[in-house]
Coordinates of C-alpha atoms in Angstrom, one line a residue:
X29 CA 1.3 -12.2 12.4
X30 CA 0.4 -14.2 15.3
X31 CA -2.7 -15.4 16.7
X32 CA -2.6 -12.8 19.4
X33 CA -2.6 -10.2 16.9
X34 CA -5.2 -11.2 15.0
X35 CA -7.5 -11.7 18.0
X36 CA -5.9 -7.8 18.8
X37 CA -7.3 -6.8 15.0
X38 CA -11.3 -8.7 15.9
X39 CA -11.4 -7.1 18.8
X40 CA -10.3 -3.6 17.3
X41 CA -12.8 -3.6 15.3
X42 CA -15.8 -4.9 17.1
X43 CA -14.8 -2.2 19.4
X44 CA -15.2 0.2 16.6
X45 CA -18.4 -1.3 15.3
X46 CA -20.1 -1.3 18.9
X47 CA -19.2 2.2 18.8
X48 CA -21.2 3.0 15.6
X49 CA -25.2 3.2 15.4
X50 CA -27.5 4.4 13.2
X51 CA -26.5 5.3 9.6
X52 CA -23.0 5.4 10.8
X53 CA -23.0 1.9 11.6
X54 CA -24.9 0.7 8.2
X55 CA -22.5 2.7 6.4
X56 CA -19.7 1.0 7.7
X57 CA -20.8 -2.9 7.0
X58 CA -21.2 -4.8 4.1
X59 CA -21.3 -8.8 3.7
X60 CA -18.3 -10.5 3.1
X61 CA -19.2 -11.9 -0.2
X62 CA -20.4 -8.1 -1.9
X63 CA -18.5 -7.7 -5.0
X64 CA -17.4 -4.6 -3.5
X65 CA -15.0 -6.0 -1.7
X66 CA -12.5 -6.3 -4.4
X67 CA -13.3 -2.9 -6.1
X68 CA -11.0 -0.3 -4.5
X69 CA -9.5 3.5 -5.8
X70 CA -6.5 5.7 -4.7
X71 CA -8.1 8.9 -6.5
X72 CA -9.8 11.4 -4.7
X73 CA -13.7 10.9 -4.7
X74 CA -16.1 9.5 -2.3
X75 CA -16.0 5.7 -1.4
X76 CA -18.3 3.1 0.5
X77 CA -18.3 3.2 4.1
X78 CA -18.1 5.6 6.7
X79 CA -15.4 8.5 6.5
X80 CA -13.3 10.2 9.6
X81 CA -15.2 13.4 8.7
X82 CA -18.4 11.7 9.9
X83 CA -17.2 10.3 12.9
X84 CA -17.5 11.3 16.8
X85 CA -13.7 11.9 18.1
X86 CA -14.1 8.4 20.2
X87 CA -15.1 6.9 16.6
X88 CA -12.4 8.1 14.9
X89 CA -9.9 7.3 17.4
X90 CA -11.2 3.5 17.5
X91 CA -10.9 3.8 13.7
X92 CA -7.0 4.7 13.4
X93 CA -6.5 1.9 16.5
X94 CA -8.2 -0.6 14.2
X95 CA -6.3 0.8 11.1
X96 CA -2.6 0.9 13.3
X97 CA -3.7 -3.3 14.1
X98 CA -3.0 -4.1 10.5
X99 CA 0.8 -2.2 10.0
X100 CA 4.0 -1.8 11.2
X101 CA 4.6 0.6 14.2
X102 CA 6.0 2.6 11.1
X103 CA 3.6 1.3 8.6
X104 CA 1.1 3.0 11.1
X105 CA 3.3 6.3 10.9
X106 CA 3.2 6.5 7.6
X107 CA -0.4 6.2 6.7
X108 CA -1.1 8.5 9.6
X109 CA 1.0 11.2 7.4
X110 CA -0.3 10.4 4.4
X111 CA -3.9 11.6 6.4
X112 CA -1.8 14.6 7.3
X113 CA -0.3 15.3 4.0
X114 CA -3.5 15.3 2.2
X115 CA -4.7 18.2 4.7
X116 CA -1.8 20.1 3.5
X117 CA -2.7 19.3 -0.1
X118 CA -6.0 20.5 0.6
X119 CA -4.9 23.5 1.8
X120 CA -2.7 24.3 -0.7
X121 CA -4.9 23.8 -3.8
X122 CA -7.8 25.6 -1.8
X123 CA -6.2 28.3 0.1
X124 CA -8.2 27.5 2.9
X125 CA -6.6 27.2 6.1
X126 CA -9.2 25.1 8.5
X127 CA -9.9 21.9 6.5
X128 CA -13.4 20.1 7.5
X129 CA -12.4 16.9 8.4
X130 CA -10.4 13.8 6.7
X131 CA -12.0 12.2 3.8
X132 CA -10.9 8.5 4.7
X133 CA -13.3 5.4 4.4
X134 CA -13.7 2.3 7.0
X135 CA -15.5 -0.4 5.6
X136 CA -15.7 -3.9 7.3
X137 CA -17.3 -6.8 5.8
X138 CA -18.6 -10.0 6.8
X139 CA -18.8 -10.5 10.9
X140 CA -15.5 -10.2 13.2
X141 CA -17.6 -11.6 15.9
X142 CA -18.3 -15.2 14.1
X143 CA -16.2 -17.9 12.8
X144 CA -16.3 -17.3 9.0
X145 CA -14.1 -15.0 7.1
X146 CA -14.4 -11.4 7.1
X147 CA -12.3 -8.2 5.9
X148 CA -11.6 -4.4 7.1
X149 CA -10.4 -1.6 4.5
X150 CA -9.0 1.9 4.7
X151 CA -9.4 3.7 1.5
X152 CA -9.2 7.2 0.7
X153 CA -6.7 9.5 -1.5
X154 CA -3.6 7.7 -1.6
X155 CA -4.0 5.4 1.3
X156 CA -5.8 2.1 0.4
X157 CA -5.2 -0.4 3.1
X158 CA -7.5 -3.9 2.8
X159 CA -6.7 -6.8 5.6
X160 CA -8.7 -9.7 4.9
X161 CA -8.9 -12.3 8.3
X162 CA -9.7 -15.9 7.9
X163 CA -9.1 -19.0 10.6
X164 CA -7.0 -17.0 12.7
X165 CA -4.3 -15.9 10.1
X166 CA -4.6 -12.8 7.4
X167 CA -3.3 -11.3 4.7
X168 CA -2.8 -7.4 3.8
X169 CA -2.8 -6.7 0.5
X170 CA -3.4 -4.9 -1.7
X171 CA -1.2 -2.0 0.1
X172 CA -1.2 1.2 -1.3
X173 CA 0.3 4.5 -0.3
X174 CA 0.8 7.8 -2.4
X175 CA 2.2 10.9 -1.4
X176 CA 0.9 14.3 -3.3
X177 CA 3.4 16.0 -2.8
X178 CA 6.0 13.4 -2.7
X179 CA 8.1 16.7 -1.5
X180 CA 6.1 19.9 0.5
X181 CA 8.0 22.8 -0.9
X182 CA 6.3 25.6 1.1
X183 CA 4.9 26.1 4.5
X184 CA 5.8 25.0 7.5
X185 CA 6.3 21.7 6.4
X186 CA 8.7 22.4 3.2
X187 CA 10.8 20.0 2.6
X188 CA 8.7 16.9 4.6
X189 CA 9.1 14.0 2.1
X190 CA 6.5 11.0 3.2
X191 CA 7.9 7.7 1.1
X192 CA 11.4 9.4 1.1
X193 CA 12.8 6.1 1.3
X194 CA 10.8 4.1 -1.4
X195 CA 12.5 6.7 -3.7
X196 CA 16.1 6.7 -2.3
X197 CA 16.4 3.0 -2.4
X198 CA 15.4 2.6 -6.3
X199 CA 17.6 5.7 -7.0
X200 CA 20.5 4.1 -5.4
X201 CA 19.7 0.5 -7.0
X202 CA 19.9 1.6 -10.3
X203 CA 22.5 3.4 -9.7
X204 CA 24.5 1.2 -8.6
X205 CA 24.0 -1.2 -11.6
X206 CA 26.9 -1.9 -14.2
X207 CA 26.6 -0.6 -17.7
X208 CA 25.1 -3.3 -19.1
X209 CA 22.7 -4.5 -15.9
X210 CA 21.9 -0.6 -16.5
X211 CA 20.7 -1.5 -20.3
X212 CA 19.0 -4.7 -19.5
X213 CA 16.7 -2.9 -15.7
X214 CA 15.7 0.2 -18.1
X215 CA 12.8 -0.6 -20.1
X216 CA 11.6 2.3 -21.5
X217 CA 13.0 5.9 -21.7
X218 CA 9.7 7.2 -20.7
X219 CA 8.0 6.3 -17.4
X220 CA 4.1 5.3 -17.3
X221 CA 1.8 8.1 -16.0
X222 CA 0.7 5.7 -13.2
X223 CA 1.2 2.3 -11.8
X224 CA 0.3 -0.1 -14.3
X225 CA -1.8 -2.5 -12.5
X226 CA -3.9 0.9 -11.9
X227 CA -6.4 -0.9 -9.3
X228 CA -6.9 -4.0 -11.1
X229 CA -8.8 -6.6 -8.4
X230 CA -6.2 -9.4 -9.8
X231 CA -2.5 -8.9 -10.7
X232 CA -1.1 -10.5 -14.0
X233 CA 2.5 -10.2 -14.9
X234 CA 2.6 -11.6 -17.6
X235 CA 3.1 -8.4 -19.9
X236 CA 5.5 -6.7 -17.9
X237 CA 8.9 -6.7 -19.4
X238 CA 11.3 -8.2 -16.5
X239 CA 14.5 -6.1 -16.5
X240 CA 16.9 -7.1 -14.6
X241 CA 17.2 -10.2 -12.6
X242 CA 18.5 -10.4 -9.2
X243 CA 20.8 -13.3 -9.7
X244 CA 22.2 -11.6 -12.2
X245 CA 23.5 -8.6 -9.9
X246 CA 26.9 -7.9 -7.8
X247 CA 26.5 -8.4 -4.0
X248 CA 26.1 -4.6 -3.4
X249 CA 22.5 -4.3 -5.9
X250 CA 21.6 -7.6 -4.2
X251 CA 22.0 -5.7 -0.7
X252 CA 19.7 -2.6 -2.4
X253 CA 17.4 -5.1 -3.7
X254 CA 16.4 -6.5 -1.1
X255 CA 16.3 -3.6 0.8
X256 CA 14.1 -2.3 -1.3
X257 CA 11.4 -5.4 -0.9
X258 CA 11.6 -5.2 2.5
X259 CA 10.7 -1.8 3.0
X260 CA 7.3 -2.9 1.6
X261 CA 6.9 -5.8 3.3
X262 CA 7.8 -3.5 6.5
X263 CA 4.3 -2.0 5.8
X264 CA 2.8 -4.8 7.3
X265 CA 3.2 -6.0 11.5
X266 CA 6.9 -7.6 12.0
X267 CA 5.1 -11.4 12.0
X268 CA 3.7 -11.2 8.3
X269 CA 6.5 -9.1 7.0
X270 CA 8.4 -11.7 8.2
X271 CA 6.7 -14.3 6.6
X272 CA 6.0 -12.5 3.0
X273 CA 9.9 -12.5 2.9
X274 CA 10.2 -16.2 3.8
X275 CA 8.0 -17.1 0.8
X276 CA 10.4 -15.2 -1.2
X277 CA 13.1 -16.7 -0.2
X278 CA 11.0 -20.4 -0.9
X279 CA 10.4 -19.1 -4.4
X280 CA 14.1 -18.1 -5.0
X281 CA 15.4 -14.5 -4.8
X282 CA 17.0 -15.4 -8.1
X283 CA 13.9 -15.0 -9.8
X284 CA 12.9 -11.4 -8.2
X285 CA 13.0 -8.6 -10.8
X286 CA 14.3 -4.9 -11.0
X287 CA 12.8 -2.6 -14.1
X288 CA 12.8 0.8 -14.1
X289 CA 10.9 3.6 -16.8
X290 CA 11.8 7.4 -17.4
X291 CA 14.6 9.6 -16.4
X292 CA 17.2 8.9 -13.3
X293 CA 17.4 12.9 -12.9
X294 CA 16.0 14.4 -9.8
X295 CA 12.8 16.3 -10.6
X296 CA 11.6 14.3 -13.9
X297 CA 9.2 11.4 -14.5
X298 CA 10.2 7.7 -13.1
X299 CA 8.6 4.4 -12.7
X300 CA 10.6 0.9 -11.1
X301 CA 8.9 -2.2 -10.5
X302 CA 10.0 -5.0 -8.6
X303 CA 8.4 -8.6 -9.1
X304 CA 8.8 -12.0 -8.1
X305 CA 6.4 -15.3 -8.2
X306 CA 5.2 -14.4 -4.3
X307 CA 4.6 -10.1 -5.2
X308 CA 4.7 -7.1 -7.5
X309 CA 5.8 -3.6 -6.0
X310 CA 5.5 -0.7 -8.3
X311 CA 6.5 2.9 -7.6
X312 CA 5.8 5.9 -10.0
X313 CA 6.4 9.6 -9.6
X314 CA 5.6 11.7 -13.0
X315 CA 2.6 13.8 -12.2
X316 CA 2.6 16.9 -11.0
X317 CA 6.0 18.0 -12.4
X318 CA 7.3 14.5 -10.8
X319 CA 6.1 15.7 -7.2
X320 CA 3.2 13.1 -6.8
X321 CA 4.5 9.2 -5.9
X322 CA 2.4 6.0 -6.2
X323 CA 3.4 2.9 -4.3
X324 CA 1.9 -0.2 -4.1
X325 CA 2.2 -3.9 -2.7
X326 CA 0.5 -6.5 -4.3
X327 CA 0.8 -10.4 -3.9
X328 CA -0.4 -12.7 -6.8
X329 CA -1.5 -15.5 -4.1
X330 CA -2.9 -13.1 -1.1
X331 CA -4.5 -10.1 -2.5
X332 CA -8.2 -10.1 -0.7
X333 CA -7.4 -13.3 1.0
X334 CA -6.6 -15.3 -2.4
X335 CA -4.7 -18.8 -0.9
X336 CA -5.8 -17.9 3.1
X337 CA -9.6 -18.4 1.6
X338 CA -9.0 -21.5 -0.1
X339 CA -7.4 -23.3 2.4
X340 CA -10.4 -22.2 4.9
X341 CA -13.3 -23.1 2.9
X342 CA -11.2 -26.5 1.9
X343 CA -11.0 -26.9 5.5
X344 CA -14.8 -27.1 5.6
X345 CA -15.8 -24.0 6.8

């Protein structure tokens, strides 16, 4: 991510605070060293901050322009459906047809307008987005996304499938596997209920059993593989998707990591996980009948700002 674009993400969301006053705008600050900061959920419930539901239309709309500054042009489109899936979900466990407003909190901490470090955050129910700016660079994990359902199978939007592609590319990896690379990536017949780092505020992987290595794979899986990394990293704007892939190339794609937990049928309970020393990306889709998908992006060195932070306070800051 360049420069420009992180002066693009300040300005976003000064706009958005100078629109705020009142309780609206307490609700949506904290300082940048609240312990807070690192304490996140995917689940429904209420969060700190200030939701859409409360918001003006202008607020909300300088909200989703400060959210779209942190992803992709597609990362944007996809946590704007995941804000249009839950209204379906809503509808369809309620029966209710005009849904009150989206349940989605904007918190920013610390001070765009000033020179030391500071952080925005989207969280709500299966969109937990946390950008964390220091010294003119910035880093965007953790990155979660969840789709419930991971297919709509009534309505008018039956059949709309919002991380279609997170699924398809593990399906075809592991399908695509030899026999005995087959053995070696499955790691349990059963898939976990959820991912397992849950929302842990730092990643260890040291427990997780590796499956299959990448340098142990035909050129095709290879091609999947990293496919499949990429879509992640695609989350994020083209600059520091760019660059997340660079440091996994630094580390050595040999060492990146394919597992996968539960059934390969359509329609049943499965878990992958990819790691490598620079990230972790786990999927799961078991509840709800295997209609209900978890994603998530996590980086061992860059969650809330990890490395970015040390070198700016080292700097003298």
């Amino acid at each position: 991510m360049s420069g420009d674009d992180v002066t693009a993400m300040r300005e976003a969301a000064l706009r958005f605070l100078g629109a705020l006053d009142g309780e609206r705008a307490e609700a949506a600050r904290a300082g940048f060293g609240s312990g807070e900061r690192t304490e996140w959920s995917y689940l429904p419930g209420p969060r700190p901050g200030l939701p859409l539901v409360e918001m003006t239309a202008e607020q909300e709309e300088l909200a989703l322009a400060l959210l779209e500054t942190g992803c992709s042009a597609a990362g944007a489109e996809v946590a704007r459906a995941i804000i249009a899936l839950e209204r379906i979900r809503r509808r369809l466990v309620t029966g209710v047809e005009e849904i009150d407003g989206d349940r989605y909190w904007f918190r920013i901490f610390g001070d765009p307008a000033g020179d030391g470090p500071w952080m925005w955050r989207v969280n709500g129910h299966h969109l937990a987005i946390h950008v964390t700016v220091a010294g003119g660079e910035c880093t965007v994990t953790p990155s979660f996304l969840g789709s419930e359902p991971a297919m709509v199978l009534s309505g008018p939007q039956r059949g709309l499938r919002v991380l279609a592609e997170e699924e398809e590319l593990g399906r075809a990896l592991l399908a695509d596997l030899a026999p005995d690379q087959r053995r070696t990536a499955i790691v349990d017949e059963t898939a976990p209920d959820d991912i397992l780092t849950r929302v842990d505020p730092v990643v260890d992987l040291s427990g997780f059993p590796p499956g299959v290595a990448y340098g142990d794979l035909p050129a095709s899986s290879k091609d999947l593989l990293e496919r499949l990394v990429r879509r992640y990293f695609q989350r994020a704007p083209a600059g520091y998707a760019e660059a997340s892939w660079r440091r996994v190339l630094d580390a050595g794609l040999d060492k990146v990591t394919f597992a996968w937990a539960g059934s390969d049928r359509r329609g049943e309970g499965h878990y992958y996980r990819v790691a490598g020393p620079t990230f972790l990306l786990e999927y799961d889709n078991t509840q709800d009948d295997a209609n209900h998908v978890h994603s998530v992006w996590r980086d061992p060195r860059y969650d809330w700002g990890g490395d970015l932070l040390a070198r700016h306070y080292a700097a003298g800051h």
